[in-house]
Amino acid sequence: MSANAQPSLPRIRVLATGGTIAGAQTGDSSRGYQAAAFSIDALIAAVPQLATLARLDVEQVAAIGSQDIDEATWFKLAARTQAALDSPEIAGVVITHGTDTMEETAFFLNLVVHSAKPIVLVGAMRPATAISADGPMNLYNAVAVAAHPDMHGRGVLVVANDEIHFAREVAKTNTTQVGTFRATHRGLAGVVNAGRLHLYAPPVRRHTHTSEFSLAGLTALPRVDIVYAHAGMGRELIDAAVHAGARGLVIAGVGDGNLNAAALAAAAAAARNGVAVVRASRTGGGVVERNIEIDDDRLGLLAADELNPQKARVLLQLGLTRTDDPRVLQEFFFAY
Ligand code: SIN
């Protein structure tokens, strides 16, 4: 537990997974660094002001860069988050995580953890040893958000660079800059300035305590692959994914989730063989609607609505744990 915190303060569980927020540079003049070099105890000790916000208890769930976050880590993180929030003692959960796949973990938890209490993912773009490291303030703000009574019922959130993002809306958009997180469609959940919150609109879709998805009884998720479309694309990668046993495919299509004739023929053949094929967009923004240039009804394809390919994959994996019916799967994309 954090030293010197007042007993009247809310108790927040911090689950640590690693990432750049826990990273150390490999040399004074080097841009290289090793992710997940510092323990969560060390990160918290570096921000003594946290003791004014909350009583923290911590658990090191993993110590990896987020490129190595996998399904087993997701299941463990979901279980540890749910267990913490089911405890009446715990007011909220903060998860430290690398930024590279944070949006996927955040959206996954947004769909499978059932609680109205705050769940906040936080990371950093600069390692803990860097000049002007962004991790300490991000961590301080994340705890402030998780401990705030107004944050109930808002689903899983991502806090970085003084911004609060909804899990469904946020995407990493820049390789190095601290303002990497953007919410293209619906904007910010709010801002947080040195622990002071300013909240904007509530989330628009089902999440957490209103989600129908559950990991109960599951040990793995159906295989869903993402295939990236491009000019002159062939059908081979789609066929290979089906051959490898994918039950679902997300196409990161051009423009409005489009595919050329060769790839579309492969996608339609996959759908005819019972593979759920979702058309998303590689553009980074905008709605993929049904039946615009592609006849989804005739070909048995699904549209990702507003979800980017990596989040469409998460929803399709969970959707396929409930049904193979394309009509029901499509409804999930309009509801979540
Ligand atoms: C990672 O995602 O683990 C590395 C990058 C980062 O945390 O910003």
PDB file of C-alpha atoms in Angstrom, residues 27-202:
ATOM      1  CA  GLY A  27      22.365   4.583 -22.330  1.00  0.00           C
ATOM      2  CA  ASP A  28      22.475   8.315 -21.536  1.00  0.00           C
ATOM      3  CA  SER A  29      22.712   9.380 -25.152  1.00  0.00           C
ATOM      4  CA  SER A  30      20.733   6.509 -26.579  1.00  0.00           C
ATOM      5  CA  ARG A  31      17.208   6.640 -27.961  1.00  0.00           C
ATOM      6  CA  GLY A  32      16.929   2.918 -27.342  1.00  0.00           C
ATOM      7  CA  TYR A  33      15.302   1.638 -24.192  1.00  0.00           C
ATOM      8  CA  GLN A  34      14.099  -1.514 -22.530  1.00  0.00           C
ATOM      9  CA  ALA A  35      10.379  -1.638 -21.774  1.00  0.00           C
ATOM     10  CA  ALA A  36       9.143  -2.996 -18.417  1.00  0.00           C
ATOM     11  CA  ALA A  37      12.505  -2.499 -16.635  1.00  0.00           C
ATOM     12  CA  PHE A  38      11.021  -0.934 -13.478  1.00  0.00           C
ATOM     13  CA  SER A  39       8.561  -2.552 -11.091  1.00  0.00           C
ATOM     14  CA  ILE A  40       5.252  -0.896 -10.273  1.00  0.00           C
ATOM     15  CA  ASP A  41       6.568  -0.242  -6.738  1.00  0.00           C
ATOM     16  CA  ALA A  42       9.387   1.836  -8.227  1.00  0.00           C
ATOM     17  CA  LEU A  43       6.992   3.800 -10.468  1.00  0.00           C
ATOM     18  CA  ILE A  44       4.724   4.611  -7.531  1.00  0.00           C
ATOM     19  CA  ALA A  45       7.647   5.546  -5.285  1.00  0.00           C
ATOM     20  CA  ALA A  46       8.673   8.107  -7.923  1.00  0.00           C
ATOM     21  CA  VAL A  47       5.335   9.955  -7.511  1.00  0.00           C
ATOM     22  CA  PRO A  48       4.878  10.528  -3.749  1.00  0.00           C
ATOM     23  CA  GLN A  49       1.959  12.893  -4.500  1.00  0.00           C
ATOM     24  CA  LEU A  50      -0.149   9.807  -5.256  1.00  0.00           C
ATOM     25  CA  ALA A  51      -0.594   9.451  -1.507  1.00  0.00           C
ATOM     26  CA  THR A  52      -2.805  12.560  -1.549  1.00  0.00           C
ATOM     27  CA  LEU A  53      -5.229  10.930  -4.015  1.00  0.00           C
ATOM     28  CA  ALA A  54      -5.760   7.351  -2.938  1.00  0.00           C
ATOM     29  CA  ARG A  55      -4.605   4.350  -0.982  1.00  0.00           C
ATOM     30  CA  LEU A  56      -2.893   2.173  -3.560  1.00  0.00           C
ATOM     31  CA  ASP A  57      -2.363  -1.522  -3.488  1.00  0.00           C
ATOM     32  CA  VAL A  58      -0.433  -3.035  -6.336  1.00  0.00           C
ATOM     33  CA  GLU A  59      -0.036  -6.233  -8.282  1.00  0.00           C
ATOM     34  CA  GLN A  60       2.539  -6.916 -10.985  1.00  0.00           C
ATOM     35  CA  VAL A  61       0.442  -8.950 -13.442  1.00  0.00           C
ATOM     36  CA  ALA A  62       3.127  -8.975 -16.163  1.00  0.00           C
ATOM     37  CA  ALA A  63       6.364  -7.164 -17.018  1.00  0.00           C
ATOM     38  CA  ILE A  64       6.359  -6.982 -20.802  1.00  0.00           C
ATOM     39  CA  GLY A  65       6.177  -4.575 -23.700  1.00  0.00           C
ATOM     40  CA  SER A  66       2.617  -4.402 -24.986  1.00  0.00           C
ATOM     41  CA  GLN A  67       3.600  -5.956 -28.322  1.00  0.00           C
ATOM     42  CA  ASP A  68       3.790  -9.174 -26.272  1.00  0.00           C
ATOM     43  CA  ILE A  69       0.378  -8.810 -24.630  1.00  0.00           C
ATOM     44  CA  ASP A  70      -1.495 -11.946 -25.669  1.00  0.00           C
ATOM     45  CA  GLU A  71      -4.773 -13.682 -25.004  1.00  0.00           C
ATOM     46  CA  ALA A  72      -3.479 -15.363 -21.832  1.00  0.00           C
ATOM     47  CA  THR A  73      -2.492 -11.953 -20.441  1.00  0.00           C
ATOM     48  CA  TRP A  74      -5.901 -10.543 -21.397  1.00  0.00           C
ATOM     49  CA  PHE A  75      -7.678 -13.349 -19.547  1.00  0.00           C
ATOM     50  CA  LYS A  76      -5.486 -12.864 -16.474  1.00  0.00           C
ATOM     51  CA  LEU A  77      -5.909  -9.095 -16.535  1.00  0.00           C
ATOM     52  CA  ALA A  78      -9.683  -9.384 -16.923  1.00  0.00           C
ATOM     53  CA  ALA A  79      -9.868 -11.814 -13.993  1.00  0.00           C
ATOM     54  CA  ARG A  80      -7.664  -9.649 -11.751  1.00  0.00           C
ATOM     55  CA  THR A  81      -9.621  -6.508 -12.679  1.00  0.00           C
ATOM     56  CA  GLN A  82     -12.972  -8.188 -12.021  1.00  0.00           C
ATOM     57  CA  ALA A  83     -11.783  -9.625  -8.707  1.00  0.00           C
ATOM     58  CA  ALA A  84     -10.559  -6.222  -7.559  1.00  0.00           C
ATOM     59  CA  LEU A  85     -13.762  -4.437  -8.525  1.00  0.00           C
ATOM     60  CA  ASP A  86     -15.959  -7.102  -6.939  1.00  0.00           C
ATOM     61  CA  SER A  87     -14.357  -6.196  -3.620  1.00  0.00           C
ATOM     62  CA  PRO A  88     -16.367  -3.514  -1.803  1.00  0.00           C
ATOM     63  CA  GLU A  89     -13.046  -2.138  -0.530  1.00  0.00           C
ATOM     64  CA  ILE A  90     -11.810  -1.202  -4.002  1.00  0.00           C
ATOM     65  CA  ALA A  91     -13.078   2.003  -5.634  1.00  0.00           C
ATOM     66  CA  GLY A  92     -11.364   1.577  -8.992  1.00  0.00           C
ATOM     67  CA  VAL A  93      -8.567  -0.054 -10.956  1.00  0.00           C
ATOM     68  CA  VAL A  94      -5.580   1.496 -12.741  1.00  0.00           C
ATOM     69  CA  ILE A  95      -3.681  -0.655 -15.241  1.00  0.00           C
ATOM     70  CA  THR A  96      -0.212   0.358 -16.389  1.00  0.00           C
ATOM     71  CA  HIS A  97       0.325  -0.863 -19.960  1.00  0.00           C
ATOM     72  CA  GLY A  98       2.420  -0.207 -23.036  1.00  0.00           C
ATOM     73  CA  THR A  99       0.812   2.174 -25.478  1.00  0.00           C
ATOM     74  CA  ASP A 100       1.262   0.053 -28.613  1.00  0.00           C
ATOM     75  CA  THR A 101      -1.674  -2.288 -27.998  1.00  0.00           C
ATOM     76  CA  MET A 102      -3.351  -0.358 -25.185  1.00  0.00           C
ATOM     77  CA  GLU A 103      -6.445   0.357 -27.261  1.00  0.00           C
ATOM     78  CA  GLU A 104      -7.005  -3.369 -27.822  1.00  0.00           C
ATOM     79  CA  THR A 105      -6.641  -4.315 -24.164  1.00  0.00           C
ATOM     80  CA  ALA A 106      -8.816  -1.369 -23.135  1.00  0.00           C
ATOM     81  CA  PHE A 107     -11.586  -2.353 -25.566  1.00  0.00           C
ATOM     82  CA  PHE A 108     -11.344  -6.016 -24.563  1.00  0.00           C
ATOM     83  CA  LEU A 109     -11.766  -5.154 -20.871  1.00  0.00           C
ATOM     84  CA  ASN A 110     -14.549  -2.725 -21.824  1.00  0.00           C
ATOM     85  CA  LEU A 111     -16.471  -5.724 -23.163  1.00  0.00           C
ATOM     86  CA  VAL A 112     -15.735  -8.430 -20.579  1.00  0.00           C
ATOM     87  CA  VAL A 113     -15.373  -6.794 -17.147  1.00  0.00           C
ATOM     88  CA  HIS A 114     -18.708  -6.232 -15.457  1.00  0.00           C
ATOM     89  CA  SER A 115     -18.548  -3.288 -13.116  1.00  0.00           C
ATOM     90  CA  ALA A 116     -19.558   0.358 -13.121  1.00  0.00           C
ATOM     91  CA  LYS A 117     -16.465   1.277 -11.132  1.00  0.00           C
ATOM     92  CA  PRO A 118     -13.679   3.132 -12.980  1.00  0.00           C
ATOM     93  CA  ILE A 119     -11.077   1.130 -14.911  1.00  0.00           C
ATOM     94  CA  VAL A 120      -8.243   3.297 -16.242  1.00  0.00           C
ATOM     95  CA  LEU A 121      -5.377   2.227 -18.490  1.00  0.00           C
ATOM     96  CA  VAL A 122      -2.283   4.394 -18.432  1.00  0.00           C
ATOM     97  CA  GLY A 123       1.020   4.345 -20.260  1.00  0.00           C
ATOM     98  CA  ALA A 124       3.745   6.666 -21.414  1.00  0.00           C
ATOM     99  CA  MET A 125       5.527   7.475 -24.635  1.00  0.00           C
ATOM    100  CA  ARG A 126       8.857   8.210 -22.971  1.00  0.00           C
ATOM    101  CA  PRO A 127      10.677   5.771 -20.704  1.00  0.00           C
ATOM    102  CA  ALA A 128      10.872   6.536 -17.003  1.00  0.00           C
ATOM    103  CA  THR A 129      14.534   7.633 -17.325  1.00  0.00           C
ATOM    104  CA  ALA A 130      13.953  10.036 -20.253  1.00  0.00           C
ATOM    105  CA  ILE A 131      14.222  13.828 -20.137  1.00  0.00           C
ATOM    106  CA  SER A 132      10.695  15.043 -19.409  1.00  0.00           C
ATOM    107  CA  ALA A 133       9.274  11.564 -18.915  1.00  0.00           C
ATOM    108  CA  ASP A 134       5.488  11.664 -19.290  1.00  0.00           C
ATOM    109  CA  GLY A 135       4.805   8.604 -17.121  1.00  0.00           C
ATOM    110  CA  PRO A 136       4.712  10.211 -13.655  1.00  0.00           C
ATOM    111  CA  MET A 137       2.046  12.803 -14.516  1.00  0.00           C
ATOM    112  CA  ASN A 138       0.097  10.265 -16.549  1.00  0.00           C
ATOM    113  CA  LEU A 139       0.092   7.898 -13.552  1.00  0.00           C
ATOM    114  CA  TYR A 140      -0.941  10.690 -11.182  1.00  0.00           C
ATOM    115  CA  ASN A 141      -3.802  11.676 -13.504  1.00  0.00           C
ATOM    116  CA  ALA A 142      -4.876   8.050 -13.985  1.00  0.00           C
ATOM    117  CA  VAL A 143      -5.189   7.524 -10.232  1.00  0.00           C
ATOM    118  CA  ALA A 144      -7.080  10.824  -9.914  1.00  0.00           C
ATOM    119  CA  VAL A 145      -9.544   9.644 -12.584  1.00  0.00           C
ATOM    120  CA  ALA A 146      -9.959   6.170 -11.068  1.00  0.00           C
ATOM    121  CA  ALA A 147     -10.543   7.641  -7.601  1.00  0.00           C
ATOM    122  CA  HIS A 148     -13.091  10.230  -8.722  1.00  0.00           C
ATOM    123  CA  PRO A 149     -16.752   9.518  -7.827  1.00  0.00           C
ATOM    124  CA  ASP A 150     -18.025  11.019 -11.116  1.00  0.00           C
ATOM    125  CA  MET A 151     -16.228   8.364 -13.141  1.00  0.00           C
ATOM    126  CA  HIS A 152     -18.692   5.575 -12.441  1.00  0.00           C
ATOM    127  CA  GLY A 153     -20.471   4.033 -15.424  1.00  0.00           C
ATOM    128  CA  ARG A 154     -18.148   5.416 -18.115  1.00  0.00           C
ATOM    129  CA  GLY A 155     -16.562   2.140 -19.170  1.00  0.00           C
ATOM    130  CA  VAL A 156     -12.861   1.536 -19.536  1.00  0.00           C
ATOM    131  CA  LEU A 157     -10.786   4.683 -20.001  1.00  0.00           C
ATOM    132  CA  VAL A 158      -7.309   5.548 -21.263  1.00  0.00           C
ATOM    133  CA  VAL A 159      -5.474   8.440 -19.618  1.00  0.00           C
ATOM    134  CA  ALA A 160      -2.396  10.063 -21.170  1.00  0.00           C
ATOM    135  CA  ASN A 161      -1.137  13.538 -22.022  1.00  0.00           C
ATOM    136  CA  ASP A 162      -3.771  15.188 -19.764  1.00  0.00           C
ATOM    137  CA  GLU A 163      -6.559  13.564 -21.791  1.00  0.00           C
ATOM    138  CA  ILE A 164      -9.237  11.028 -20.831  1.00  0.00           C
ATOM    139  CA  HIS A 165     -10.342   8.721 -23.654  1.00  0.00           C
ATOM    140  CA  PHE A 166     -13.050   6.089 -23.959  1.00  0.00           C
ATOM    141  CA  ALA A 167     -11.708   2.610 -24.743  1.00  0.00           C
ATOM    142  CA  ARG A 168     -14.010   2.297 -27.756  1.00  0.00           C
ATOM    143  CA  GLU A 169     -12.950   5.589 -29.293  1.00  0.00           C
ATOM    144  CA  VAL A 170      -9.222   5.825 -28.655  1.00  0.00           C
ATOM    145  CA  ALA A 171      -6.438   4.889 -31.069  1.00  0.00           C
ATOM    146  CA  LYS A 172      -2.684   5.290 -31.006  1.00  0.00           C
ATOM    147  CA  THR A 173      -1.893   7.558 -33.963  1.00  0.00           C
ATOM    148  CA  ASN A 174       1.758   8.530 -33.661  1.00  0.00           C
ATOM    149  CA  THR A 175       4.892   6.446 -33.179  1.00  0.00           C
ATOM    150  CA  THR A 176       6.710   8.724 -30.722  1.00  0.00           C
ATOM    151  CA  GLN A 177       4.793  11.843 -29.681  1.00  0.00           C
ATOM    152  CA  VAL A 178       3.215  12.162 -26.225  1.00  0.00           C
ATOM    153  CA  GLY A 179      -0.069  13.282 -27.820  1.00  0.00           C
ATOM    154  CA  THR A 180      -0.357   9.983 -29.671  1.00  0.00           C
ATOM    155  CA  PHE A 181      -3.861   9.054 -28.497  1.00  0.00           C
ATOM    156  CA  ARG A 182      -6.744  10.366 -30.563  1.00  0.00           C
ATOM    157  CA  ALA A 183     -10.474   9.731 -30.670  1.00  0.00           C
ATOM    158  CA  THR A 184     -11.389  10.414 -34.263  1.00  0.00           C
ATOM    159  CA  HIS A 185     -15.135   9.966 -34.137  1.00  0.00           C
ATOM    160  CA  ARG A 186     -16.531  11.277 -30.921  1.00  0.00           C
ATOM    161  CA  GLY A 187     -13.788  13.215 -29.185  1.00  0.00           C
ATOM    162  CA  LEU A 188     -12.498  13.108 -25.647  1.00  0.00           C
ATOM    163  CA  ALA A 189     -14.187  11.721 -22.561  1.00  0.00           C
ATOM    164  CA  GLY A 190     -12.626  14.675 -20.767  1.00  0.00           C
ATOM    165  CA  VAL A 191      -9.364  16.253 -19.698  1.00  0.00           C
ATOM    166  CA  VAL A 192      -7.440  15.988 -16.464  1.00  0.00           C
ATOM    167  CA  ASN A 193      -5.074  18.760 -15.411  1.00  0.00           C
ATOM    168  CA  ALA A 194      -2.770  17.776 -12.538  1.00  0.00           C
ATOM    169  CA  GLY A 195      -5.528  15.614 -11.099  1.00  0.00           C
ATOM    170  CA  ARG A 196      -8.447  18.004 -11.725  1.00  0.00           C
ATOM    171  CA  LEU A 197     -11.104  16.496 -13.966  1.00  0.00           C
ATOM    172  CA  HIS A 198     -13.255  18.142 -16.631  1.00  0.00           C
ATOM    173  CA  LEU A 199     -15.698  15.673 -18.131  1.00  0.00           C
ATOM    174  CA  TYR A 200     -17.388  15.899 -21.512  1.00  0.00           C
ATOM    175  CA  ALA A 201     -20.057  13.664 -23.079  1.00  0.00           C
ATOM    176  CA  PRO A 202     -20.745  10.155 -21.734  1.00  0.00           C
TER     177      PRO A 202
END
